[in-house]
XYZ file of C-alpha atoms in Angstrom:
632
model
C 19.900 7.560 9.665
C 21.827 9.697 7.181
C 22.063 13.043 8.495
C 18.398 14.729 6.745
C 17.359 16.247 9.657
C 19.435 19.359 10.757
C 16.882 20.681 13.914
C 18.328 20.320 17.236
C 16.510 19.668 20.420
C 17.686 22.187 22.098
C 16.344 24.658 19.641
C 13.232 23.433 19.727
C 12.407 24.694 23.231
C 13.527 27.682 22.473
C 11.003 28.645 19.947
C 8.427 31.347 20.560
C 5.192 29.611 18.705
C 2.711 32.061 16.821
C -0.453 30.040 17.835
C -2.216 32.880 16.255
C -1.156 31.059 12.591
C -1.297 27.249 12.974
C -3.028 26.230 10.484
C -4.535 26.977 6.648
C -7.704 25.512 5.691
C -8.028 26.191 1.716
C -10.889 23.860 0.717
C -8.896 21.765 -2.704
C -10.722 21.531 -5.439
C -9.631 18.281 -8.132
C -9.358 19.510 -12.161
C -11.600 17.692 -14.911
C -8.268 15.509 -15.155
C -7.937 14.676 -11.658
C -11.270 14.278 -11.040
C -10.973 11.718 -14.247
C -8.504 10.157 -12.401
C -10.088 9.831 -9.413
C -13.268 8.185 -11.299
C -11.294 5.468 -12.356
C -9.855 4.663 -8.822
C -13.596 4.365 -7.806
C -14.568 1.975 -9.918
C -13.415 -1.107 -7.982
C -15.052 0.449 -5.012
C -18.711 1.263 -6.049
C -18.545 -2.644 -6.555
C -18.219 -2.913 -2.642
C -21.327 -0.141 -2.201
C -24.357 -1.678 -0.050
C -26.987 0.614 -1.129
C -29.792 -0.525 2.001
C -26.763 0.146 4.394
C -25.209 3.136 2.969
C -21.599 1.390 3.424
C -18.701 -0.693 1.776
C -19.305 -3.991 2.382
C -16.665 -7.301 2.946
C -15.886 -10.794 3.976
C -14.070 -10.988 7.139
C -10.815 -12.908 6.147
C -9.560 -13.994 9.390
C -10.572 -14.161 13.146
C -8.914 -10.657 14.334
C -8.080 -9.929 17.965
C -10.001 -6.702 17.817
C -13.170 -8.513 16.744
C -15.728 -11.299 17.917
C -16.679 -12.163 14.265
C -15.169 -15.489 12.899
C -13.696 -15.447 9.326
C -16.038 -15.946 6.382
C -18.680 -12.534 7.465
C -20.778 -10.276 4.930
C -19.887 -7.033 7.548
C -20.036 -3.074 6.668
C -17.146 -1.421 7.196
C -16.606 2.118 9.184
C -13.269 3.116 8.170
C -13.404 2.394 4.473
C -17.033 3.356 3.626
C -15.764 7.041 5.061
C -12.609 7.315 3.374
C -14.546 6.461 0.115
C -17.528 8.986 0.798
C -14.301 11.356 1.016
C -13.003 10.423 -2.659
C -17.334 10.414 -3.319
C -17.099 14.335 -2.557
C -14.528 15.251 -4.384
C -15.771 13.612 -7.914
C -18.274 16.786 -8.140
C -20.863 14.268 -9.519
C -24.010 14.781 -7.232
C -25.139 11.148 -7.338
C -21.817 10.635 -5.831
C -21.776 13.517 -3.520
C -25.439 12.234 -2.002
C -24.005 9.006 -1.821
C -21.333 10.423 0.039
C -23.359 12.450 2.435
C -25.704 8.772 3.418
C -22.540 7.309 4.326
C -21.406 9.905 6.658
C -24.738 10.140 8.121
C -25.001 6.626 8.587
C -21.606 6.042 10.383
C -21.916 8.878 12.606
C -24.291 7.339 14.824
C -22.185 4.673 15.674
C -19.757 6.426 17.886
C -19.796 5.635 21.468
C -21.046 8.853 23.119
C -21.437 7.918 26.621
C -18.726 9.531 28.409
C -18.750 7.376 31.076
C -17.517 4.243 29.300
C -13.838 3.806 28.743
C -14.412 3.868 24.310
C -15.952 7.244 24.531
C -15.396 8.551 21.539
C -14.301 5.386 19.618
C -16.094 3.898 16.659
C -16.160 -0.090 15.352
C -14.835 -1.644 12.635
C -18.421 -3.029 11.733
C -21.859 -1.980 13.024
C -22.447 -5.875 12.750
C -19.682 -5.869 15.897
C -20.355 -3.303 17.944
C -18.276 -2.340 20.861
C -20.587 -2.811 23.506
C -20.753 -6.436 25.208
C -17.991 -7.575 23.764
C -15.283 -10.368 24.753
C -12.643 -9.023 22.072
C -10.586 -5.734 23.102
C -11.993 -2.434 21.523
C -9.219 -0.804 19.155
C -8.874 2.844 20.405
C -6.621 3.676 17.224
C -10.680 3.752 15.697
C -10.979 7.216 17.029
C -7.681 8.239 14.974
C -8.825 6.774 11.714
C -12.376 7.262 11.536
C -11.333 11.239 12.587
C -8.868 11.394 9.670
C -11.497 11.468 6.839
C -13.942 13.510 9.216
C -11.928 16.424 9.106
C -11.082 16.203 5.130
C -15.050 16.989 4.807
C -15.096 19.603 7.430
C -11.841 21.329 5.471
C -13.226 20.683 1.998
C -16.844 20.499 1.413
C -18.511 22.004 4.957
C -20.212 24.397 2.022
C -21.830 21.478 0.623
C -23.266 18.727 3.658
C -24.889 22.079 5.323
C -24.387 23.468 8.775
C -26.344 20.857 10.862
C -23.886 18.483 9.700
C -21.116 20.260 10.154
C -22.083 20.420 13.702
C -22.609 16.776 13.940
C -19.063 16.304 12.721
C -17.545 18.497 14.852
C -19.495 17.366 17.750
C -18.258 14.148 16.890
C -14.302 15.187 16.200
C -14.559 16.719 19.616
C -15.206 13.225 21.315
C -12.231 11.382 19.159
C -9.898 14.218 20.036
C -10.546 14.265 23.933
C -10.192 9.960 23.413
C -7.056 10.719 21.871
C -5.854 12.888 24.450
C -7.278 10.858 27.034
C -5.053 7.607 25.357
C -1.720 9.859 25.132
C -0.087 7.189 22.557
C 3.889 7.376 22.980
C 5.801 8.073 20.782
C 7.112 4.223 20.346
C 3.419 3.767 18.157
C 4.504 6.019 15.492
C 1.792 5.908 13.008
C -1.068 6.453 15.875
C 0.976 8.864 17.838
C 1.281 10.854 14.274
C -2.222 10.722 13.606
C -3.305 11.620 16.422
C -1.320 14.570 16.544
C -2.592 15.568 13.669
C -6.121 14.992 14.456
C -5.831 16.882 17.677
C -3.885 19.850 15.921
C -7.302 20.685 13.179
C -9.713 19.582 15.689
C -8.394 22.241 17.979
C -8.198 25.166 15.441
C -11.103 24.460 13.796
C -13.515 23.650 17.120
C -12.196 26.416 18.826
C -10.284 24.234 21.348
C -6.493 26.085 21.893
C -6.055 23.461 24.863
C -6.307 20.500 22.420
C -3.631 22.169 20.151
C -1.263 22.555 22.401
C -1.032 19.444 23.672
C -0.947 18.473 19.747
C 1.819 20.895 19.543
C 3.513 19.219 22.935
C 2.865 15.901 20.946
C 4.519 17.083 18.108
C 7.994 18.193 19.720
C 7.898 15.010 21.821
C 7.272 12.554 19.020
C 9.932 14.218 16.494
C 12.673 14.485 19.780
C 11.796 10.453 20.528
C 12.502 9.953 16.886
C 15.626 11.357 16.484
C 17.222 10.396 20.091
C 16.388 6.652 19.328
C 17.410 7.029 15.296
C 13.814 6.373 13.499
C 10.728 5.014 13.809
C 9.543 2.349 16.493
C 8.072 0.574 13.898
C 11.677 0.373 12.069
C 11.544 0.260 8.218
C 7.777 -1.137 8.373
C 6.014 -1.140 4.774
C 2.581 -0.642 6.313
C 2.996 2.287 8.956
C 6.005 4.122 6.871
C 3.601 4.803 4.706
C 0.478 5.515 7.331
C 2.682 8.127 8.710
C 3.749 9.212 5.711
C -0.043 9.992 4.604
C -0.261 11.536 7.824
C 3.174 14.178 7.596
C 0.884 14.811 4.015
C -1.997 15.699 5.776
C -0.128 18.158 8.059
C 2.158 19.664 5.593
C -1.516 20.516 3.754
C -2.656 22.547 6.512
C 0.031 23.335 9.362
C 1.630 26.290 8.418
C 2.940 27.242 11.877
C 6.858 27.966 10.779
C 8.432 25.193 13.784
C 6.030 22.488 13.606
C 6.403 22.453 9.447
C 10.170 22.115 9.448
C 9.778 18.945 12.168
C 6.635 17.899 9.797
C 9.499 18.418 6.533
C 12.097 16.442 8.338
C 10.220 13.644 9.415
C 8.703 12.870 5.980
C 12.012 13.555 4.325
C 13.125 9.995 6.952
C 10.253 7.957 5.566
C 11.283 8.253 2.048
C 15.386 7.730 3.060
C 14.129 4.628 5.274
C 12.343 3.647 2.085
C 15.350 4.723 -0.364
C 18.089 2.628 1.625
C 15.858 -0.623 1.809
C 14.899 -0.743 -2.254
C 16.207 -3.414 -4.190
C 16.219 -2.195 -7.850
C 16.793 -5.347 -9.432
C 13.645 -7.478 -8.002
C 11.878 -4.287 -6.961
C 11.341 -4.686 -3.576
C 11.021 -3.420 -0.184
C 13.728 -5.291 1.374
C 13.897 -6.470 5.479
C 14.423 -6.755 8.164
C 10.658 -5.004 8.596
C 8.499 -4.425 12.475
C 5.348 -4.325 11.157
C 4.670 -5.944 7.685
C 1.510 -7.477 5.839
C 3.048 -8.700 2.749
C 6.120 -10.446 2.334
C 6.406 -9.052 -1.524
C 5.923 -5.311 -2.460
C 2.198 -4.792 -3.944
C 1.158 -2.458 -6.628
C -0.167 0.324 -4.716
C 3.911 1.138 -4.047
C 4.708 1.003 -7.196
C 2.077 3.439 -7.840
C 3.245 5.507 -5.129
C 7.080 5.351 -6.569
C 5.642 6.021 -10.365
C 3.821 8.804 -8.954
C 6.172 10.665 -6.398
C 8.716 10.544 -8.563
C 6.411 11.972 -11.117
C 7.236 9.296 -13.277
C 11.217 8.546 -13.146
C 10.566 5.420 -11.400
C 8.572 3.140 -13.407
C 8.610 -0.463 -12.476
C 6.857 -2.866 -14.733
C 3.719 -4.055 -13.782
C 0.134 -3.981 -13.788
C -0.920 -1.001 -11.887
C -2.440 2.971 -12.132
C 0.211 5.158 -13.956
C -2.051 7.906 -12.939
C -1.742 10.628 -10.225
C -3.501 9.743 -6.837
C -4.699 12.579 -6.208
C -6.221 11.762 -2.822
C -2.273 11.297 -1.838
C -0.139 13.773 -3.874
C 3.308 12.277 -2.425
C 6.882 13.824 -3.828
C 9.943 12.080 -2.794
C 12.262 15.299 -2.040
C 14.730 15.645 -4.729
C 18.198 14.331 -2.536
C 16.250 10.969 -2.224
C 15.376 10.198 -5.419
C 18.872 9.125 -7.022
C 19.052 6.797 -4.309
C 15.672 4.659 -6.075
C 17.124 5.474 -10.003
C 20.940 4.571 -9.371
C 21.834 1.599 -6.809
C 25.061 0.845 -5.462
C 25.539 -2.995 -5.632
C 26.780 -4.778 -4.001
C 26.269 -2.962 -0.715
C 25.856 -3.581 2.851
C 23.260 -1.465 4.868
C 23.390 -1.560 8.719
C 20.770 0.539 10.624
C 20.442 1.189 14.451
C 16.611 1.409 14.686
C 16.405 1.359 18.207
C 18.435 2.917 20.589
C 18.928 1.102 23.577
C 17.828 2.359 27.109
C 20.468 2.192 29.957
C 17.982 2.744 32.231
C 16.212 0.233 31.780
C 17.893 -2.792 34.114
C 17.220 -6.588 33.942
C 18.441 -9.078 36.671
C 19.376 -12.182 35.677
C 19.935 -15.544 37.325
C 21.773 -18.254 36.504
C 21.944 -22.392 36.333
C 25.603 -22.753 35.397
C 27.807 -22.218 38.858
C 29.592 -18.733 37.962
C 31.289 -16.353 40.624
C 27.906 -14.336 40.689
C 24.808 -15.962 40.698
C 23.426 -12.778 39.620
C 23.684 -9.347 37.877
C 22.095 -7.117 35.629
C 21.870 -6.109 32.381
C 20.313 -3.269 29.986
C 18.568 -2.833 27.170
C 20.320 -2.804 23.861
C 20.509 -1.362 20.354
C 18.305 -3.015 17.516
C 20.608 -3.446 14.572
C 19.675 -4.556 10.734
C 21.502 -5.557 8.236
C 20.577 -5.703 4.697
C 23.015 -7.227 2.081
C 21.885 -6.047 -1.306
C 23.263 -7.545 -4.889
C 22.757 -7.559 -8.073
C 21.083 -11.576 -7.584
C 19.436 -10.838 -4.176
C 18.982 -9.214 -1.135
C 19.168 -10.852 2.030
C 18.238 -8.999 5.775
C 18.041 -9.491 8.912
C 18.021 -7.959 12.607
C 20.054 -8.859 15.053
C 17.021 -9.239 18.134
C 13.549 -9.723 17.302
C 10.853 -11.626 17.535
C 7.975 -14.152 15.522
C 5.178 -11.951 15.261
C 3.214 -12.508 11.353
C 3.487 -8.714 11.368
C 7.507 -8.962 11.627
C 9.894 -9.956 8.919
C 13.096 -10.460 11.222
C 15.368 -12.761 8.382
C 14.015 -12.503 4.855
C 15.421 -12.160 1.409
C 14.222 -11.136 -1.984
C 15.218 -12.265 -5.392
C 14.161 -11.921 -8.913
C 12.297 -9.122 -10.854
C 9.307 -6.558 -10.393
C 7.158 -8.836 -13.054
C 8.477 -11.848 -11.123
C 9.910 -11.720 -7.411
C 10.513 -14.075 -4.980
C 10.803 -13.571 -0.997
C 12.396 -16.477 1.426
C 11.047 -16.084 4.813
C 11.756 -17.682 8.155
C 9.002 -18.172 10.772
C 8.047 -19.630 13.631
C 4.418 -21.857 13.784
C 2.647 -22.822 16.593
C -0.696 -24.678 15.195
C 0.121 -22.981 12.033
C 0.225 -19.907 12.824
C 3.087 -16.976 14.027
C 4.531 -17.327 17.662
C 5.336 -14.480 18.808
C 6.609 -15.647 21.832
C 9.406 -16.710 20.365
C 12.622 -14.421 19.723
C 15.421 -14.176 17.153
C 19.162 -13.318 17.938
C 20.556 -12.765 14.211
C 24.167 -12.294 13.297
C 25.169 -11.474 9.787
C 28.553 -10.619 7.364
C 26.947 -10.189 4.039
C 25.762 -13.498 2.333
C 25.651 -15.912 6.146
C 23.312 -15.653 8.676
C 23.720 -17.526 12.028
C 20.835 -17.223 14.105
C 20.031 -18.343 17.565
C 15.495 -19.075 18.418
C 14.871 -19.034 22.306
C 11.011 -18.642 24.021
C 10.063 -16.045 26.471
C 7.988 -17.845 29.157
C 5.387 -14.393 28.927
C 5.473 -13.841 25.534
C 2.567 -13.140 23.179
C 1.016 -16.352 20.993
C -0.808 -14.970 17.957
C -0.454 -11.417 19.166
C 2.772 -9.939 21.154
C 0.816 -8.506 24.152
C -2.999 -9.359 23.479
C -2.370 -12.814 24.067
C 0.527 -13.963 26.435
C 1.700 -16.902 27.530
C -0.418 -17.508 31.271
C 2.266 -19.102 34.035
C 4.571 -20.319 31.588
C 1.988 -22.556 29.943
C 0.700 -23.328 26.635
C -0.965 -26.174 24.740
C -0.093 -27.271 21.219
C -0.356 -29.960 18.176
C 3.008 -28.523 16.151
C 5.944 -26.676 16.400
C 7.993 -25.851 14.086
C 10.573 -23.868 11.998
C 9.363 -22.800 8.641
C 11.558 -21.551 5.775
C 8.987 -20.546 3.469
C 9.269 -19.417 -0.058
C 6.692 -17.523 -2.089
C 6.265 -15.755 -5.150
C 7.527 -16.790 -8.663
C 8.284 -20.156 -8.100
C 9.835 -21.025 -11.308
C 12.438 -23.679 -11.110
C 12.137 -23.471 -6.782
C 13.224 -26.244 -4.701
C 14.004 -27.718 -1.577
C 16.183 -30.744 -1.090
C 15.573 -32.621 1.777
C 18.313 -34.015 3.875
C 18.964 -37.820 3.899
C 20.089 -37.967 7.695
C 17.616 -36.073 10.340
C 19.741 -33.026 10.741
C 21.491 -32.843 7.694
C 21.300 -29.886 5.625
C 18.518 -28.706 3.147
C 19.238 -27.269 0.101
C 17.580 -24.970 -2.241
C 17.395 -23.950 -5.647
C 15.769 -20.708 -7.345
C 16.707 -20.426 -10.684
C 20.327 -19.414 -10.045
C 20.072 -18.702 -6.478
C 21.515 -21.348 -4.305
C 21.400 -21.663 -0.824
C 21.693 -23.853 2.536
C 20.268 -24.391 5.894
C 21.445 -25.986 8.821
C 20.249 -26.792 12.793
C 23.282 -26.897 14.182
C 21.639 -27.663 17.391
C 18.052 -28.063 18.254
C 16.035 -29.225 21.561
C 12.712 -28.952 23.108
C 12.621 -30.468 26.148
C 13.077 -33.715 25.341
C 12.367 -33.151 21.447
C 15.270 -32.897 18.960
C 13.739 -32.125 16.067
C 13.347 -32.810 12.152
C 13.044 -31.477 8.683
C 9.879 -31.961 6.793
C 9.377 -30.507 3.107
C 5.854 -29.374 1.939
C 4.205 -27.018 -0.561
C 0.706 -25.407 -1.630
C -0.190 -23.874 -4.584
C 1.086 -21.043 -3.936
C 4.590 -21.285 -1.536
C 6.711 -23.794 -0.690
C 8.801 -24.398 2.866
C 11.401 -27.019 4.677
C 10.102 -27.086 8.250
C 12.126 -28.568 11.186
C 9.199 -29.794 13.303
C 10.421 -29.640 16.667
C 6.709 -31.442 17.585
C 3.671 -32.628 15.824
C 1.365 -34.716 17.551
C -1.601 -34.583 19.905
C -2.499 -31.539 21.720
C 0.107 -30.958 24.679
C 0.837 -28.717 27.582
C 3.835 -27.432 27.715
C 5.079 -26.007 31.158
C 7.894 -24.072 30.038
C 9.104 -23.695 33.672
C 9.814 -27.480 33.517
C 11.760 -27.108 29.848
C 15.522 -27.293 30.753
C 16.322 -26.271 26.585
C 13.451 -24.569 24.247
C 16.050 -23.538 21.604
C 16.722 -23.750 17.942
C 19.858 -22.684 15.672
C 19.769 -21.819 12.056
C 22.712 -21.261 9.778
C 21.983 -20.104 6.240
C 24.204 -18.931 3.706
C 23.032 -17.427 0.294
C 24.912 -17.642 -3.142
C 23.702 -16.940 -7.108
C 27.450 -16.667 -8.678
C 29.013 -20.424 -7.031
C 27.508 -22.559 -4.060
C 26.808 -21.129 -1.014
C 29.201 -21.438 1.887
C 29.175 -24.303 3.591
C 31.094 -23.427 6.821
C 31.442 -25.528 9.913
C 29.455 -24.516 13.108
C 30.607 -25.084 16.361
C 28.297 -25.629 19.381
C 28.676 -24.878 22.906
C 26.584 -24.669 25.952
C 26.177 -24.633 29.051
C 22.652 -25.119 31.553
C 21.896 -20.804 30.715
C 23.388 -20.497 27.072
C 23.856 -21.733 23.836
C 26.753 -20.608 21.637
C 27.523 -21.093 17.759
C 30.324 -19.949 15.870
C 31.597 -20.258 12.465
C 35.256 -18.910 11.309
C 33.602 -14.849 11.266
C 30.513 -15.210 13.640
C 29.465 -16.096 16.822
C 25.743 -15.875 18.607
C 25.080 -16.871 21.633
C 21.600 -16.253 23.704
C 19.952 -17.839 26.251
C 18.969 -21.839 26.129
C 15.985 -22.062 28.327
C 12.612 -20.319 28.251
C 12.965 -16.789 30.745
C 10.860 -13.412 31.038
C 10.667 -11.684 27.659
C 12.664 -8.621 28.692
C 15.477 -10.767 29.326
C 15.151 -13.520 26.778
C 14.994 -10.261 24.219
C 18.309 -8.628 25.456
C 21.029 -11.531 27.410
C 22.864 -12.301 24.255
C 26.024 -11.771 22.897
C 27.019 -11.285 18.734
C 30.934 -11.269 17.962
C 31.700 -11.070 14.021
C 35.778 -12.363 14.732
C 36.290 -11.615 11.172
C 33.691 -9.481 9.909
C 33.798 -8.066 6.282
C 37.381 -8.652 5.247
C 38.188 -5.786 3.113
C 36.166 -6.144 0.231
C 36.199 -3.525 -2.620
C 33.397 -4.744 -4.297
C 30.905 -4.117 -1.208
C 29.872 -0.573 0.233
C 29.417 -0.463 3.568
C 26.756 1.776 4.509
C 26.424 2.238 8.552
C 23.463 4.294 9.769
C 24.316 5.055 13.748
């Protein structure tokens, strides 16, 4: 990261802490305009009201790994229906507020209070799921979120729910805060380590508990320290929990006012917006890669909004969404960030160390090929992205990761706010995300050459509810997917005339090329398939498609894919030639600048993850029209 943050570590143990003056509560009360404002956010919301059951209601989209309910459910949601009694009580209109106060008194209830049971304290997503006698795992990070909105109507309207409920609140708060402590998130799960923090922090001040805020103090120190020793966020340059944590650093910049913990609050929120600020693409609008922890592949209107509004109106991207404050979320971007979103520097280059490896950390590794040791040990090391941002595109990737749906590890983003595009690469096992299998990524600006192993106890769907049991898994398909989304105006694919020729693609003036260099699954070699829907199109190399299978990894000599892709919009893209080597542990592929090479059979995750090796033999040649930005 850029150098925001000016505390030292040091310095922060040497603070004497006035516990006396944590916190501030000033109940906010919304003008006639706000409150105007405010009504008009509602409106798609009171749609969603369920007067008999006092909540929001949905359809379940999916099957989720925190629930037993199937896809295609009428349930009542806990976490939504109380944030919306919040924005209820704050409208001033007492239909509204009563509404508001049946929700809260309906939810309540549903909190595990049985201290004996492991989800003390926890709530569930949907009284038609509750927690106990389930098969699916509880989700803990329920006591963090359903607390959040808990404490807004303790802060704010305690004058107007009445004192018995104002006990039952706090009784409840109480329960979430001692499950919070009792969980002791690391700091590696930013958002939920932040919000619990936070949660912990007002609970104790205003419950009387000076235990609970000092370990939220504690928290504090040890989350912002964590931060800046590994260089940012866990969840590295994540659209979904920058901007959790970022509503969270709100929260406590509202009512911490101890002197210490607000300049580590200050510092970390000033990182969200320059993690957001170095990853924007002006001229399609977008929130470029690589991304831990994304839901969209394409920016959505509520971060417009949030631009158009924290910037009090300087940024203003076409489109159809609010150009009105939310006043639920007053966000500012701090005033060195903002020329960074007006004013971009094309072409440039970012490259970001997100993680920090761990030397202490040590992984022994074996090997196949006869060498002088038959084994050794490695470490852990750095997570490294690279974006490549121009005037036609943006392309990103990192150089480890892994096939999680939540991750976006090679991506690239073309076109205009009215009418973007994204290019994705992913990984399907029956359809859907395998996160089992990992990404070593090497990239100059406009080539990627990328390397796709298995870890034999990786996660399927999920990258550690779900693992891989003894090296075994059944499936119908496998396959590589470059999928394209978006505006697909004048969008292509060309497929190859031999097997393993190369596809080519067309969007509008964007041209580009992928190759498998080399490709084998056990005894599969693969091939490339194009396909669309209405809504996204793709090239797929199926590596198998067929009847249902086991495969005993164990047994797999090579489970290993290579991908070349070069991007162009001002002449075709590069077309270099890629060599292949191997041996029985590794496979290697190198063009004239870059060379990958990562292990060729399925192994343990930690080492699958980290026993590679990226050479760029002649990266960037001088080139005055790129800026090279490197964040280490």
């Amino acid at each position: 990261m850029r150098k925001i943050l000016t505390l030292s570590m040091l310095w922060l143990f040497t603070i004497t802490v006035l516990w006396a003056s944590n916190t501030k509560f000033v109940p906010v009360r919304l003008s006639q305009d706000e409150i105007n404002y405010l009504m008009k956010d509602l409106e798609s919301k009171n749609k969603e009201y369920d007067e008999s059951k006092k909540m929001l209601f949905c359809v379940t989209q999916n099957k989720h790994y925190h629930s037993d309910l199937d896809s295609g459910v009428i349930v009542h949601q806990t976490r939504e229906s109380l944030e919306y009694a919040v924005a209820l009580l704050k409208t001033e209109n007492e239909t509204y507020k009563k509404r508001a106060v049946d929700i809260i008194k309906t939810i309540l209830p549903m909190q595990e209070k049985d201290e004996s049971l492991p989800f003390c304290g926890i709530w569930p997503y949907y009284p038609e799921d509750p927690l106990k006698g389930r098969e699916a795992a509880v989700d803990y990070n329920w006591a963090d979120f359903i607390a959040v909105p808990l404490i807004d109507v303790i802060i704010n309207h305690s004058d107007y729910i009445g004192q018995r409920l104002v006990k039952e609140i706090k009784d409840a708060l109480v329960l979430s805060a001692k499950a919070i402590k009792k969980r002791n998130v690391q700091p590696d799960y930013t958002n939920i380590c932040i919000m619990g923090t936070y949660v912990c922090y007002v609970v104790g001040d205003i419950c009387g508990l000076p235990e609970m805020t000092d370990y939220a103090h504690s928290r504090l120190v040890n989350f912002y320290n964590y931060t800046i020793k590994n260089k940012g966020f866990t969840e590295y340059n994540s659209p979904t929990y920058t901007l959790v944590a970022m509503d969270e650093l709100l929260r406590m910049q509202q009512t911490i006012i101890n002197p210490a913990d607000r300049k580590i609050i200050d510092a970390l929120y000033a990182m969200c917006w320059e993690m957001i600020a170095t990853h924007f693409h002006q001229p399609s609008g977008q929130w470029c890669g690589p991304n831990l922890r994304s839901y969209s592949s394409l920016a959505v209107p509520e971060f417009y909004r949030l631009l158009y509004n924290a910037s009090d109106g300087e940024i203003n991207l076409p489109g159809d969404y609010p150009r009105i404050p939310n006043v639920m979320k007053p966000h500012h971007i701090p005033t060195n960030i903002l020329p960074y979103f007006l004013k971009s520097t094309l072409p440039r280059l970012e490259i970001d160390t997100f993680v920090v490896a761990n030397p202490d950390i040590q992984i022994e590794r074996s090997f196949l090929e006869k060498r002088k040791d038959m084994k050794d040990n490695i470490s852990t090391k750095d997570i490294i992205g690279r974006l490549y941002a121009s005037p036609d595109f943006a392309l990103a990737s990192i150089n480890q990761g892994y096939m999680w749906n939540q991750t976006r590890p090679l991506i690239a983003h073309w076109g205009t706010p009215m009418k973007p595009s994204y290019l994705q690469v992913r990984f399907l096992h029956d359809g859907y995300d395998f996160s089992a299998i990992n990404i070593i990524a090497a990239q100059d600006s406009t080539t990627v050459l990328a390397i796709f192993n298995i870890a034999e106890d990786g996660g399927d769907t999920h990258p550690s509810l779900d693992r891989v049991q003894n090296g075994n898994f059944k499936a119908k398909d496998l396959r590589l997917r470059i999928e394209v989304g978006g505006d697909l105006e004048n969008t292509s694919f060309t497929k190859p005339d031999q097997t393993n020729g190369d596809v080519y693609f067309v969007s509008r003036e964007l041209r580009s090329i992928f190759r498998v260099p080399y490709a084998k699954w056990g005894n599969e070699d693969g091939y490339w398939e194009i396909g669309r829907d209405e809504q996204r199109i793709w090239a797929d190399f199926v590596l198998y498609s067929g009847k249902e299978k086991n495969f005993n990894l164990s047994k797999l000599k090579e489970a290993v894919l290579g991908l070349y892709l070069s991007m162009s919009a001002s002449h075709e893209p590069e077309s270099y030639p890629v060599r292949v080597d191997k041996d029985r542990d590794y496979l290697g592929l190198s063009t004239d600048n870059l060379r990958v090479k990562a292990l060729l059979r399925p192994a343990e995750e930690l080492r699958v993850r980290n026993d590679y090796e990226i050479k760029y033999l002649d990266w960037l040649k001088p080139d005055k029209d790129v800026f090279n930005f490197s964040k280490k």
